Structure formats: C-alpha cells, structure tokens
Amino acid sequence: MSKPGDFEAVAADIKTLLHQPEYDDGSAGPVLLRLAWHSAGTYCAETDTGGSNGAGMRYEAEGGDPANAGLQHARVFLETVKAKHSWITYADLWTLAGVVAVKEMGGPEIPWKPGRTDYVDDSKLPPRGRLPDAAQGADHIRWIFYRMGFTDQEIVALSGAHNLGRGHMDRSGFHGPWVPNPTRFSNQYFRIMLEWEWKEKTLSNGVKQFVHYDEDLDEEIMMLPTDLALIHDEAFAPWVKKYAKDKDLFYKDFAAAFAKLLELGISRDADGRITNSDNVKGGYHA
Ligand code: DDH
C-alpha cells in the first residue's frame, strides 16, 4: 500500500505490468490505452454526460456495451495495481494507465491530472452507441468526435493511436495489427496508410476490412474502413499527410488531444481540484 496521492508509485507498477509475454504481442499497453480512451470517449458536450469520471465501465450498462468487448482484459490487468494502491479511484487508474502505456511504448509524455471519482451519477451515464463504429465513414467519425468537441485535426491525431495493438475477431470482429510493430508508438500508421496498397477483404465472420500482405513479416496488416476514410476526406487527408511526414508534430498533437479527451466532463479550480459538484462525492482528491 502506497501513500495516498503517490501517483508515481502507481505509475511505476503500471509500467511493470505492461510486459505480458503470454498476451497478444507481449504487451498489455495497447489494450490499456483502449480502456482509457473508451472510458472517456462516451462524452457528450451538449448534455454534459459520459466521460472518464465515474468509471462507469465497471457496470453492465456501460461495460457490457459490445463496443467495449475485450476491455475486461485491461481491467483485470489493472486489478493487481488497484490491490496495491487501493486509495486510487478506478477512473484515475484507467486514465493514468493509458498515459503510462503510451509513454512506455515510445510515445509522447501526456499531461495527466488526478481527482476523478468512482461515484456514478445515474443521470450522467452515457447511453450505448457513443463509441465509433469501424464499419462507417467520415460522416460518422465527425458525428462521434464533434459530439465530444474535437476538431478534424484532433480527430486525425487521436486516430494515430491505431499505431498500437490489433483487432481481435472475438472482440470487434476485425483481425490483425495496423502496423508491423504494434507495441511501438510511432507515426508509421499514417505512413503506410498513404504508401501501401489496401485491398478489401471479407473475413470468415462476414466483417469487411482492408489488408496489405507484408512479405518480410509474412503477415497481413489491416486498416478499418474508418481508418481509410481519413485519406478519402479532403479535410482529414492533409493531416494524415502532415503526421506521416512529421513525427514530432504528431506526438505533440496526439499528446494535446489525448490529454483533452481524458479531461472531458471535468471542471477544475485553479489548484486543479475537480469542482463539478455532482462528481466530487466519494472521490479521492490530491
Ligand atoms: Fe480504436 N479500435 N477506434 N482507437 N483502438 C480498436 C482497437 C484499438 C476504432 C475502432 C477500433 C481510437 C479510434 C477508433 C485503440 C485506440 C483508439 C479496434 C479493435 C476497433 C474495431 C478492437 C479489438 O478487436 O480488440 C474506431 C472506429 C475509431 C474511430 O476513431 C473512428 C482512438 C481515438 C484511440 C485512442 O486511444 C486515442 C487501441 C490502442 C486499440 C488496440 C487495442 C488492443 O487490444 O490491441
């Protein structure tokens, strides 16, 4: 048990946990990042509902959303950390884990602030269907991300997270990694999206994705319909090209957009304390 408020100690234990030789490509990092994103990506600015505060995914209403299939692996990985640092809220732990995972996999430092609570306000629970559907196109992507208050540039930057991890047929129905080295954060996703040829493929479960066979690896690399929609849209495409050329710009913009994502629905005072009155019950405050 660490001293309450010692987030460095929590981060150190998350780092240790990332190495998982028996799991996927040997790292828990990608699924931890996806947990952080899905915990926050339910936010709706107009109604001020959803978002990372409350860690609603612990409950069936949100955790059982088919869009969250597979994220129980991430939550189970983090149970060992929670057991050791029981003072941390799940909402802080899940978001911090995403930030630590990105950094440890070679990505940028993402500003992160604590103070989220595990108190669930039923009136703030997001309905299902708030997370993106990979079979759709640019209009759908905008509909989802504009709801949270993101711009076209931020949407493309955030999409660069698909440089990590893979699709699993038993989770989303999609299959395979986006890049040959899916546990190393980089801008390769943008580069190969532009440079390689992508062929549509229907998987045995009827799901359609785009693939490129990589001869050196003897492996098929994939893109979701929503990924390739980024290069067929005139406002998204220039950002894909910029990020493909300029890794530093991508890192800077990804860090800013991801930090914004994790703060959606959270108001803070000058000292960084969360002030939304209905969100502060039962939370831990640094
Ligand atoms: Fe994603 N994502 N994502 N994604 N995502 C999947 C996996 C991962 C979409 C669909 C899928 C973001 C945006 C989108 C990560 C991070 C982020 C899978 C495969 C699908 C499907 C899941 C599975 O089968 O296990 C769609 C659609 C969008 C969209 O923008 C339109 C964003 C914004 C992020 C982020 O982190 C900022 C990560 C990481 C993974 C890999 C997970 C794993 O287990 O590996």
mmCIF file of C-alpha atoms and ligand atoms in Angstrom:
data_model
loop_
_atom_site.group_PDB
_atom_site.id
_atom_site.type_symbol
_atom_site.label_atom_id
_atom_site.label_comp_id
_atom_site.label_asym_id
_atom_site.label_seq_id
_atom_site.Cartn_x
_atom_site.Cartn_y
_atom_site.Cartn_z
ATOM 1 C CA MET A 1 0.000 0.000 0.000
ATOM 2 C CA SER A 2 1.496 3.291 -1.058
ATOM 3 C CA LYS A 3 0.849 6.676 0.469
ATOM 4 C CA PRO A 4 -2.443 8.099 -0.830
ATOM 5 C CA GLY A 5 -1.633 10.544 -3.599
ATOM 6 C CA ASP A 6 1.640 8.859 -4.617
ATOM 7 C CA PHE A 7 0.785 8.577 -8.304
ATOM 8 C CA GLU A 8 4.457 7.978 -9.155
ATOM 9 C CA ALA A 9 4.274 4.694 -7.255
ATOM 10 C CA VAL A 10 1.126 3.716 -9.156
ATOM 11 C CA ALA A 11 2.726 4.652 -12.488
ATOM 12 C CA ALA A 12 5.777 2.531 -11.643
ATOM 13 C CA ASP A 13 3.562 -0.514 -11.036
ATOM 14 C CA ILE A 14 1.630 0.083 -14.264
ATOM 15 C CA LYS A 15 4.979 0.113 -16.115
ATOM 16 C CA THR A 16 5.928 -3.237 -14.624
ATOM 17 C CA LEU A 17 2.588 -4.673 -15.656
ATOM 18 C CA LEU A 18 2.983 -3.774 -19.337
ATOM 19 C CA HIS A 19 5.297 -6.698 -20.029
ATOM 20 C CA GLN A 20 2.937 -9.650 -20.641
ATOM 21 C CA PRO A 21 4.772 -12.346 -22.615
ATOM 22 C CA GLU A 22 1.678 -14.560 -22.860
ATOM 23 C CA TYR A 23 -0.700 -11.843 -24.062
ATOM 24 C CA ASP A 24 -1.159 -10.653 -27.672
ATOM 25 C CA ASP A 25 2.114 -9.139 -28.931
ATOM 26 C CA GLY A 26 3.692 -9.363 -25.469
ATOM 27 C CA SER A 27 2.321 -6.115 -24.092
ATOM 28 C CA ALA A 28 -0.740 -5.006 -22.154
ATOM 29 C CA GLY A 29 -0.077 -1.454 -23.394
ATOM 30 C CA PRO A 30 -2.445 -1.287 -26.381
ATOM 31 C CA VAL A 31 -5.463 -2.657 -24.519
ATOM 32 C CA LEU A 32 -4.764 -0.327 -21.575
ATOM 33 C CA LEU A 33 -4.722 2.620 -23.969
ATOM 34 C CA ARG A 34 -8.018 1.499 -25.454
ATOM 35 C CA LEU A 35 -9.517 1.223 -21.957
ATOM 36 C CA ALA A 36 -8.523 4.831 -21.198
ATOM 37 C CA TRP A 37 -9.976 6.053 -24.500
ATOM 38 C CA HIS A 38 -13.270 4.160 -24.169
ATOM 39 C CA SER A 39 -13.678 5.273 -20.562
ATOM 40 C CA ALA A 40 -13.534 8.911 -21.748
ATOM 41 C CA GLY A 41 -14.871 8.684 -25.309
ATOM 42 C CA THR A 42 -18.526 8.442 -24.275
ATOM 43 C CA TYR A 43 -18.633 12.164 -23.510
ATOM 44 C CA CYS A 44 -21.347 14.402 -24.960
ATOM 45 C CA ALA A 45 -20.678 18.130 -24.625
ATOM 46 C CA GLU A 46 -24.282 19.187 -25.196
ATOM 47 C CA THR A 47 -25.727 17.138 -22.342
ATOM 48 C CA ASP A 48 -22.507 17.005 -20.279
ATOM 49 C CA THR A 49 -22.885 13.240 -19.858
ATOM 50 C CA GLY A 50 -20.360 10.401 -20.159
ATOM 51 C CA GLY A 51 -16.597 10.841 -19.845
ATOM 52 C CA SER A 52 -13.930 9.210 -17.682
ATOM 53 C CA ASN A 53 -15.229 10.448 -14.333
ATOM 54 C CA GLY A 54 -17.167 7.705 -12.533
ATOM 55 C CA ALA A 55 -15.533 4.684 -14.226
ATOM 56 C CA GLY A 56 -18.951 3.531 -15.376
ATOM 57 C CA MET A 57 -17.489 0.640 -17.328
ATOM 58 C CA ARG A 58 -17.404 -1.353 -14.085
ATOM 59 C CA TYR A 59 -21.150 -1.800 -14.524
ATOM 60 C CA GLU A 60 -23.003 -3.822 -17.123
ATOM 61 C CA ALA A 61 -24.821 -0.837 -18.647
ATOM 62 C CA GLU A 62 -21.528 0.532 -19.980
ATOM 63 C CA GLY A 63 -19.080 -2.384 -19.566
ATOM 64 C CA GLY A 64 -21.418 -4.692 -21.473
ATOM 65 C CA ASP A 65 -21.616 -2.376 -24.496
ATOM 66 C CA PRO A 66 -20.399 -4.540 -27.431
ATOM 67 C CA ALA A 67 -18.040 -1.640 -28.292
ATOM 68 C CA ASN A 68 -16.208 -2.407 -25.029
ATOM 69 C CA ALA A 69 -15.737 -6.135 -25.725
ATOM 70 C CA GLY A 70 -12.270 -7.248 -24.640
ATOM 71 C CA LEU A 71 -11.614 -4.357 -22.291
ATOM 72 C CA GLN A 72 -12.174 -6.651 -19.332
ATOM 73 C CA HIS A 73 -8.617 -7.896 -20.058
ATOM 74 C CA ALA A 74 -7.313 -4.385 -19.390
ATOM 75 C CA ARG A 75 -9.394 -4.028 -16.239
ATOM 76 C CA VAL A 76 -8.194 -7.395 -14.933
ATOM 77 C CA PHE A 77 -4.541 -6.470 -15.613
ATOM 78 C CA LEU A 78 -5.028 -3.343 -13.530
ATOM 79 C CA GLU A 79 -6.585 -5.168 -10.558
ATOM 80 C CA THR A 80 -3.124 -6.025 -9.219
ATOM 81 C CA VAL A 81 -2.244 -2.320 -9.221
ATOM 82 C CA LYS A 82 -5.544 -1.384 -7.590
ATOM 83 C CA ALA A 83 -4.974 -4.042 -4.901
ATOM 84 C CA LYS A 84 -1.621 -2.466 -4.029
ATOM 85 C CA HIS A 85 -2.806 1.159 -4.159
ATOM 86 C CA SER A 86 -6.400 0.825 -3.009
ATOM 87 C CA TRP A 87 -6.753 4.608 -2.490
ATOM 88 C CA ILE A 88 -6.687 5.352 -6.217
ATOM 89 C CA THR A 89 -10.039 5.544 -7.970
ATOM 90 C CA TYR A 90 -10.666 3.320 -10.972
ATOM 91 C CA ALA A 91 -11.385 6.422 -13.042
ATOM 92 C CA ASP A 92 -7.912 7.802 -12.275
ATOM 93 C CA LEU A 93 -6.232 4.391 -12.596
ATOM 94 C CA TRP A 94 -7.654 3.649 -16.061
ATOM 95 C CA THR A 95 -6.784 7.056 -17.476
ATOM 96 C CA LEU A 96 -3.311 7.059 -15.910
ATOM 97 C CA ALA A 97 -2.671 3.565 -17.312
ATOM 98 C CA GLY A 98 -3.311 4.847 -20.856
ATOM 99 C CA VAL A 99 -0.881 7.705 -20.370
ATOM 100 C CA VAL A 100 1.820 5.465 -18.875
ATOM 101 C CA ALA A 101 1.348 2.876 -21.653
ATOM 102 C CA VAL A 102 1.805 5.456 -24.438
ATOM 103 C CA LYS A 103 4.982 6.810 -22.872
ATOM 104 C CA GLU A 104 6.466 3.373 -22.205
ATOM 105 C CA MET A 105 5.764 2.234 -25.763
ATOM 106 C CA GLY A 106 7.848 5.136 -27.081
ATOM 107 C CA GLY A 107 5.142 7.794 -27.346
ATOM 108 C CA PRO A 108 4.910 11.319 -26.005
ATOM 109 C CA GLU A 109 4.531 12.462 -22.426
ATOM 110 C CA ILE A 110 0.835 13.230 -21.937
ATOM 111 C CA PRO A 111 -0.195 15.690 -19.230
ATOM 112 C CA TRP A 112 -2.447 13.861 -16.745
ATOM 113 C CA LYS A 113 -4.291 15.169 -13.711
ATOM 114 C CA PRO A 114 -5.844 13.122 -10.878
ATOM 115 C CA GLY A 115 -9.021 13.620 -8.900
ATOM 116 C CA ARG A 116 -11.644 11.592 -10.776
ATOM 117 C CA THR A 117 -14.174 9.834 -8.625
ATOM 118 C CA ASP A 118 -15.755 6.401 -8.847
ATOM 119 C CA TYR A 119 -19.084 7.836 -7.822
ATOM 120 C CA VAL A 120 -21.563 7.098 -10.586
ATOM 121 C CA ASP A 121 -24.258 9.668 -11.095
ATOM 122 C CA ASP A 122 -27.044 7.801 -12.893
ATOM 123 C CA SER A 123 -28.141 10.953 -14.683
ATOM 124 C CA LYS A 124 -24.673 11.238 -16.252
ATOM 125 C CA LEU A 125 -24.489 7.642 -17.521
ATOM 126 C CA PRO A 126 -23.939 7.537 -21.256
ATOM 127 C CA PRO A 127 -26.339 5.550 -23.419
ATOM 128 C CA ARG A 128 -24.799 2.858 -25.634
ATOM 129 C CA GLY A 129 -23.745 3.780 -29.149
ATOM 130 C CA ARG A 130 -21.492 6.691 -28.184
ATOM 131 C CA LEU A 131 -18.284 4.976 -29.365
ATOM 132 C CA PRO A 132 -17.328 4.816 -33.049
ATOM 133 C CA ASP A 133 -18.419 2.053 -35.422
ATOM 134 C CA ALA A 134 -15.443 0.947 -37.523
ATOM 135 C CA ALA A 135 -17.583 -0.097 -40.488
ATOM 136 C CA GLN A 136 -18.622 3.521 -41.150
ATOM 137 C CA GLY A 137 -17.098 6.535 -42.900
ATOM 138 C CA ALA A 138 -16.079 10.169 -42.392
ATOM 139 C CA ASP A 139 -19.584 11.485 -41.563
ATOM 140 C CA HIS A 140 -19.933 9.016 -38.717
ATOM 141 C CA ILE A 141 -16.441 9.793 -37.397
ATOM 142 C CA ARG A 142 -17.297 13.522 -37.300
ATOM 143 C CA TRP A 143 -20.652 12.850 -35.668
ATOM 144 C CA ILE A 144 -18.933 10.925 -32.863
ATOM 145 C CA PHE A 145 -15.974 13.249 -32.285
ATOM 146 C CA TYR A 146 -17.722 16.600 -32.808
ATOM 147 C CA ARG A 147 -20.122 15.482 -30.055
ATOM 148 C CA MET A 148 -17.107 15.497 -27.712
ATOM 149 C CA GLY A 149 -15.861 18.850 -29.042
ATOM 150 C CA PHE A 150 -12.932 17.684 -31.185
ATOM 151 C CA THR A 151 -11.770 19.290 -34.443
ATOM 152 C CA ASP A 152 -10.852 17.487 -37.677
ATOM 153 C CA GLN A 153 -7.160 17.894 -36.839
ATOM 154 C CA GLU A 154 -7.635 16.407 -33.363
ATOM 155 C CA ILE A 155 -9.635 13.506 -34.818
ATOM 156 C CA VAL A 156 -6.758 12.568 -37.116
ATOM 157 C CA ALA A 157 -4.196 12.955 -34.325
ATOM 158 C CA LEU A 158 -6.211 10.697 -31.987
ATOM 159 C CA SER A 159 -6.661 8.118 -34.742
ATOM 160 C CA GLY A 160 -2.881 7.680 -34.715
ATOM 161 C CA ALA A 161 -3.404 5.510 -31.621
ATOM 162 C CA HIS A 162 -4.047 2.724 -34.117
ATOM 163 C CA ASN A 163 -0.319 2.511 -34.476
ATOM 164 C CA LEU A 164 -0.695 0.261 -31.423
ATOM 165 C CA GLY A 165 -2.487 -3.029 -30.917
ATOM 166 C CA ARG A 166 -4.698 -5.143 -33.087
ATOM 167 C CA GLY A 167 -8.211 -6.170 -33.968
ATOM 168 C CA HIS A 168 -9.473 -9.397 -32.395
ATOM 169 C CA MET A 169 -12.159 -11.452 -34.108
ATOM 170 C CA ASP A 170 -13.743 -12.410 -30.786
ATOM 171 C CA ARG A 171 -13.979 -8.750 -29.698
ATOM 172 C CA SER A 172 -14.739 -6.366 -32.585
ATOM 173 C CA GLY A 173 -14.769 -8.957 -35.379
ATOM 174 C CA PHE A 174 -11.773 -7.293 -37.097
ATOM 175 C CA HIS A 175 -8.470 -9.098 -37.300
ATOM 176 C CA GLY A 176 -4.784 -8.197 -37.150
ATOM 177 C CA PRO A 177 -2.426 -5.312 -36.368
ATOM 178 C CA TRP A 178 -2.355 -1.930 -38.141
ATOM 179 C CA VAL A 179 1.445 -1.859 -38.338
ATOM 180 C CA PRO A 180 4.225 -4.457 -38.324
ATOM 181 C CA ASN A 181 5.418 -3.422 -34.848
ATOM 182 C CA PRO A 182 2.194 -2.845 -32.895
ATOM 183 C CA THR A 183 3.752 -2.261 -29.477
ATOM 184 C CA ARG A 184 5.927 0.679 -30.528
ATOM 185 C CA PHE A 185 4.278 4.086 -30.698
ATOM 186 C CA SER A 186 5.200 5.987 -33.892
ATOM 187 C CA ASN A 187 3.646 7.650 -36.946
ATOM 188 C CA GLN A 188 4.002 4.527 -39.066
ATOM 189 C CA TYR A 189 0.199 4.066 -39.224
ATOM 190 C CA PHE A 190 -0.079 7.300 -41.217
ATOM 191 C CA ARG A 191 2.868 6.473 -43.462
ATOM 192 C CA ILE A 192 1.709 3.016 -44.513
ATOM 193 C CA MET A 193 -1.885 4.184 -44.840
ATOM 194 C CA LEU A 194 -0.690 6.519 -47.600
ATOM 195 C CA GLU A 195 2.066 4.399 -49.130
ATOM 196 C CA TRP A 196 0.724 0.873 -49.253
ATOM 197 C CA GLU A 197 -1.993 -0.615 -51.378
ATOM 198 C CA TRP A 198 -5.052 -1.755 -49.484
ATOM 199 C CA LYS A 199 -7.395 -4.455 -50.700
ATOM 200 C CA GLU A 200 -10.830 -5.061 -49.292
ATOM 201 C CA LYS A 201 -11.156 -8.455 -47.633
ATOM 202 C CA THR A 202 -14.211 -10.176 -46.186
ATOM 203 C CA LEU A 203 -13.288 -12.245 -43.135
ATOM 204 C CA SER A 204 -14.867 -15.617 -42.333
ATOM 205 C CA ASN A 205 -17.295 -13.810 -39.971
ATOM 206 C CA GLY A 206 -18.522 -11.572 -42.821
ATOM 207 C CA VAL A 207 -16.692 -8.485 -41.497
ATOM 208 C CA LYS A 208 -15.038 -6.308 -44.162
ATOM 209 C CA GLN A 209 -11.627 -4.733 -43.594
ATOM 210 C CA PHE A 210 -8.700 -3.628 -45.754
ATOM 211 C CA VAL A 211 -5.465 -5.587 -45.871
ATOM 212 C CA HIS A 212 -1.915 -5.427 -47.118
ATOM 213 C CA TYR A 213 0.272 -8.511 -47.130
ATOM 214 C CA ASP A 214 3.700 -7.727 -45.690
ATOM 215 C CA GLU A 215 6.206 -10.085 -47.345
ATOM 216 C CA ASP A 216 9.038 -9.541 -44.878
ATOM 217 C CA LEU A 217 6.848 -10.442 -41.932
ATOM 218 C CA ASP A 218 4.693 -12.937 -43.801
ATOM 219 C CA GLU A 219 1.782 -11.236 -42.090
ATOM 220 C CA GLU A 220 -1.328 -9.364 -43.123
ATOM 221 C CA ILE A 221 -1.560 -5.780 -41.883
ATOM 222 C CA MET A 222 -5.025 -4.269 -41.697
ATOM 223 C CA MET A 223 -6.931 -0.986 -41.807
ATOM 224 C CA LEU A 224 -10.515 -0.450 -40.698
ATOM 225 C CA PRO A 225 -12.960 1.264 -43.058
ATOM 226 C CA THR A 226 -12.873 4.255 -40.654
ATOM 227 C CA ASP A 227 -9.052 4.384 -40.857
ATOM 228 C CA LEU A 228 -9.004 4.615 -44.660
ATOM 229 C CA ALA A 229 -11.867 7.119 -44.576
ATOM 230 C CA LEU A 230 -9.251 9.561 -43.271
ATOM 231 C CA ILE A 231 -7.385 9.640 -46.595
ATOM 232 C CA HIS A 232 -10.544 9.923 -48.665
ATOM 233 C CA ASP A 233 -11.814 13.039 -46.907
ATOM 234 C CA GLU A 234 -10.491 16.403 -48.001
ATOM 235 C CA ALA A 235 -10.296 17.900 -44.518
ATOM 236 C CA PHE A 236 -8.802 14.821 -42.806
ATOM 237 C CA ALA A 237 -6.305 13.864 -45.549
ATOM 238 C CA PRO A 238 -3.957 16.887 -45.205
ATOM 239 C CA TRP A 239 -3.461 15.997 -41.512
ATOM 240 C CA VAL A 240 -2.709 12.371 -42.350
ATOM 241 C CA LYS A 241 -0.022 13.637 -44.749
ATOM 242 C CA LYS A 242 1.412 16.062 -42.178
ATOM 243 C CA TYR A 243 1.612 13.422 -39.467
ATOM 244 C CA ALA A 244 3.135 10.887 -41.898
ATOM 245 C CA LYS A 245 5.961 13.344 -42.593
ATOM 246 C CA ASP A 246 6.415 14.912 -39.175
ATOM 247 C CA LYS A 247 6.596 12.556 -36.234
ATOM 248 C CA ASP A 248 7.279 15.341 -33.718
ATOM 249 C CA LEU A 249 4.178 17.236 -34.793
ATOM 250 C CA PHE A 250 2.118 14.054 -34.461
ATOM 251 C CA TYR A 251 3.493 13.390 -30.965
ATOM 252 C CA LYS A 252 2.767 16.948 -29.850
ATOM 253 C CA ASP A 253 -0.762 16.941 -31.285
ATOM 254 C CA PHE A 254 -1.561 13.441 -30.039
ATOM 255 C CA ALA A 255 -0.482 14.368 -26.502
ATOM 256 C CA ALA A 256 -2.639 17.514 -26.518
ATOM 257 C CA ALA A 257 -5.721 15.778 -27.955
ATOM 258 C CA PHE A 258 -5.420 12.756 -25.659
ATOM 259 C CA ALA A 259 -4.995 14.979 -22.581
ATOM 260 C CA LYS A 260 -8.147 16.855 -23.665
ATOM 261 C CA LEU A 261 -10.025 13.552 -24.094
ATOM 262 C CA LEU A 262 -9.190 12.465 -20.540
ATOM 263 C CA GLU A 263 -10.465 15.771 -19.124
ATOM 264 C CA LEU A 264 -13.852 15.783 -20.909
ATOM 265 C CA GLY A 265 -16.673 16.435 -18.467
ATOM 266 C CA ILE A 266 -14.304 17.501 -15.714
ATOM 267 C CA SER A 267 -14.109 21.063 -14.363
ATOM 268 C CA ARG A 268 -11.230 22.084 -12.129
ATOM 269 C CA ASP A 269 -10.417 25.045 -9.923
ATOM 270 C CA ALA A 270 -7.132 26.967 -10.079
ATOM 271 C CA ASP A 271 -5.467 24.285 -7.911
ATOM 272 C CA GLY A 272 -6.572 21.506 -10.245
ATOM 273 C CA ARG A 273 -9.245 20.148 -7.902
ATOM 274 C CA ILE A 274 -12.337 18.809 -9.611
ATOM 275 C CA THR A 275 -15.260 21.123 -8.944
ATOM 276 C CA ASN A 276 -18.307 19.607 -10.668
ATOM 277 C CA SER A 277 -20.417 19.296 -7.569
ATOM 278 C CA ASP A 278 -22.211 16.111 -8.552
ATOM 279 C CA ASN A 279 -18.913 14.447 -9.390
ATOM 280 C CA VAL A 280 -16.965 15.057 -6.233
ATOM 281 C CA LYS A 281 -18.777 12.685 -3.895
ATOM 282 C CA GLY A 282 -16.657 9.802 -2.763
ATOM 283 C CA GLY A 283 -13.645 10.730 -4.864
ATOM 284 C CA TYR A 284 -10.050 10.997 -3.840
ATOM 285 C CA HIS A 285 -8.549 14.472 -4.021
ATOM 286 C CA ALA A 286 -4.840 15.103 -4.205
HETATM 287 FE FE1 DDH B 1 -9.564 2.165 -31.801
HETATM 288 N N1 DDH B 1 -10.250 0.317 -32.326
HETATM 289 N N2 DDH B 1 -11.044 3.033 -32.854
HETATM 290 N N3 DDH B 1 -8.940 3.960 -31.132
HETATM 291 N N4 DDH B 1 -8.161 1.234 -30.662
HETATM 292 C C1 DDH B 1 -9.704 -0.895 -31.995
HETATM 293 C C2 DDH B 1 -8.567 -1.111 -31.257
HETATM 294 C C3 DDH B 1 -7.837 -0.098 -30.677
HETATM 295 C C4 DDH B 1 -11.982 2.401 -33.621
HETATM 296 C C5 DDH B 1 -12.214 1.027 -33.657
HETATM 297 C C6 DDH B 1 -11.367 0.083 -33.097
HETATM 298 C C7 DDH B 1 -9.472 5.169 -31.498
HETATM 299 C C8 DDH B 1 -10.415 5.377 -32.501
HETATM 300 C C9 DDH B 1 -11.142 4.382 -33.113
HETATM 301 C C10 DDH B 1 -7.215 1.889 -29.906
HETATM 302 C C11 DDH B 1 -7.190 3.233 -29.580
HETATM 303 C C12 DDH B 1 -8.012 4.199 -30.157
HETATM 304 C C13 DDH B 1 -10.496 -1.938 -32.585
HETATM 305 C C14 DDH B 1 -10.218 -3.426 -32.442
HETATM 306 C C15 DDH B 1 -11.513 -1.339 -33.264
HETATM 307 C C16 DDH B 1 -12.623 -2.023 -34.061
HETATM 308 C C17 DDH B 1 -10.725 -3.916 -31.074
HETATM 309 C C18 DDH B 1 -10.485 -5.385 -30.859
HETATM 310 O O1 DDH B 1 -10.957 -6.184 -31.665
HETATM 311 O O2 DDH B 1 -9.827 -5.726 -29.856
HETATM 312 C C19 DDH B 1 -12.712 3.369 -34.414
HETATM 313 C C20 DDH B 1 -13.847 3.040 -35.368
HETATM 314 C C21 DDH B 1 -12.171 4.594 -34.114
HETATM 315 C C22 DDH B 1 -12.533 5.905 -34.730
HETATM 316 O O3 DDH B 1 -11.891 6.933 -34.413
HETATM 317 C C23 DDH B 1 -13.405 6.088 -35.660
HETATM 318 C C24 DDH B 1 -8.909 6.222 -30.687
HETATM 319 C C25 DDH B 1 -9.309 7.702 -30.795
HETATM 320 C C26 DDH B 1 -7.992 5.624 -29.841
HETATM 321 C C27 DDH B 1 -7.147 6.247 -28.788
HETATM 322 O O4 DDH B 1 -6.588 5.588 -27.973
HETATM 323 C C28 DDH B 1 -6.983 7.710 -28.740
HETATM 324 C C29 DDH B 1 -6.222 0.929 -29.463
HETATM 325 C C30 DDH B 1 -4.974 1.256 -28.648
HETATM 326 C C31 DDH B 1 -6.606 -0.311 -29.948
HETATM 327 C C32 DDH B 1 -5.884 -1.663 -29.786
HETATM 328 C C33 DDH B 1 -6.477 -2.438 -28.649
HETATM 329 C C34 DDH B 1 -5.858 -3.807 -28.474
HETATM 330 O O5 DDH B 1 -6.413 -4.563 -27.669
HETATM 331 O O6 DDH B 1 -4.841 -4.123 -29.086
#
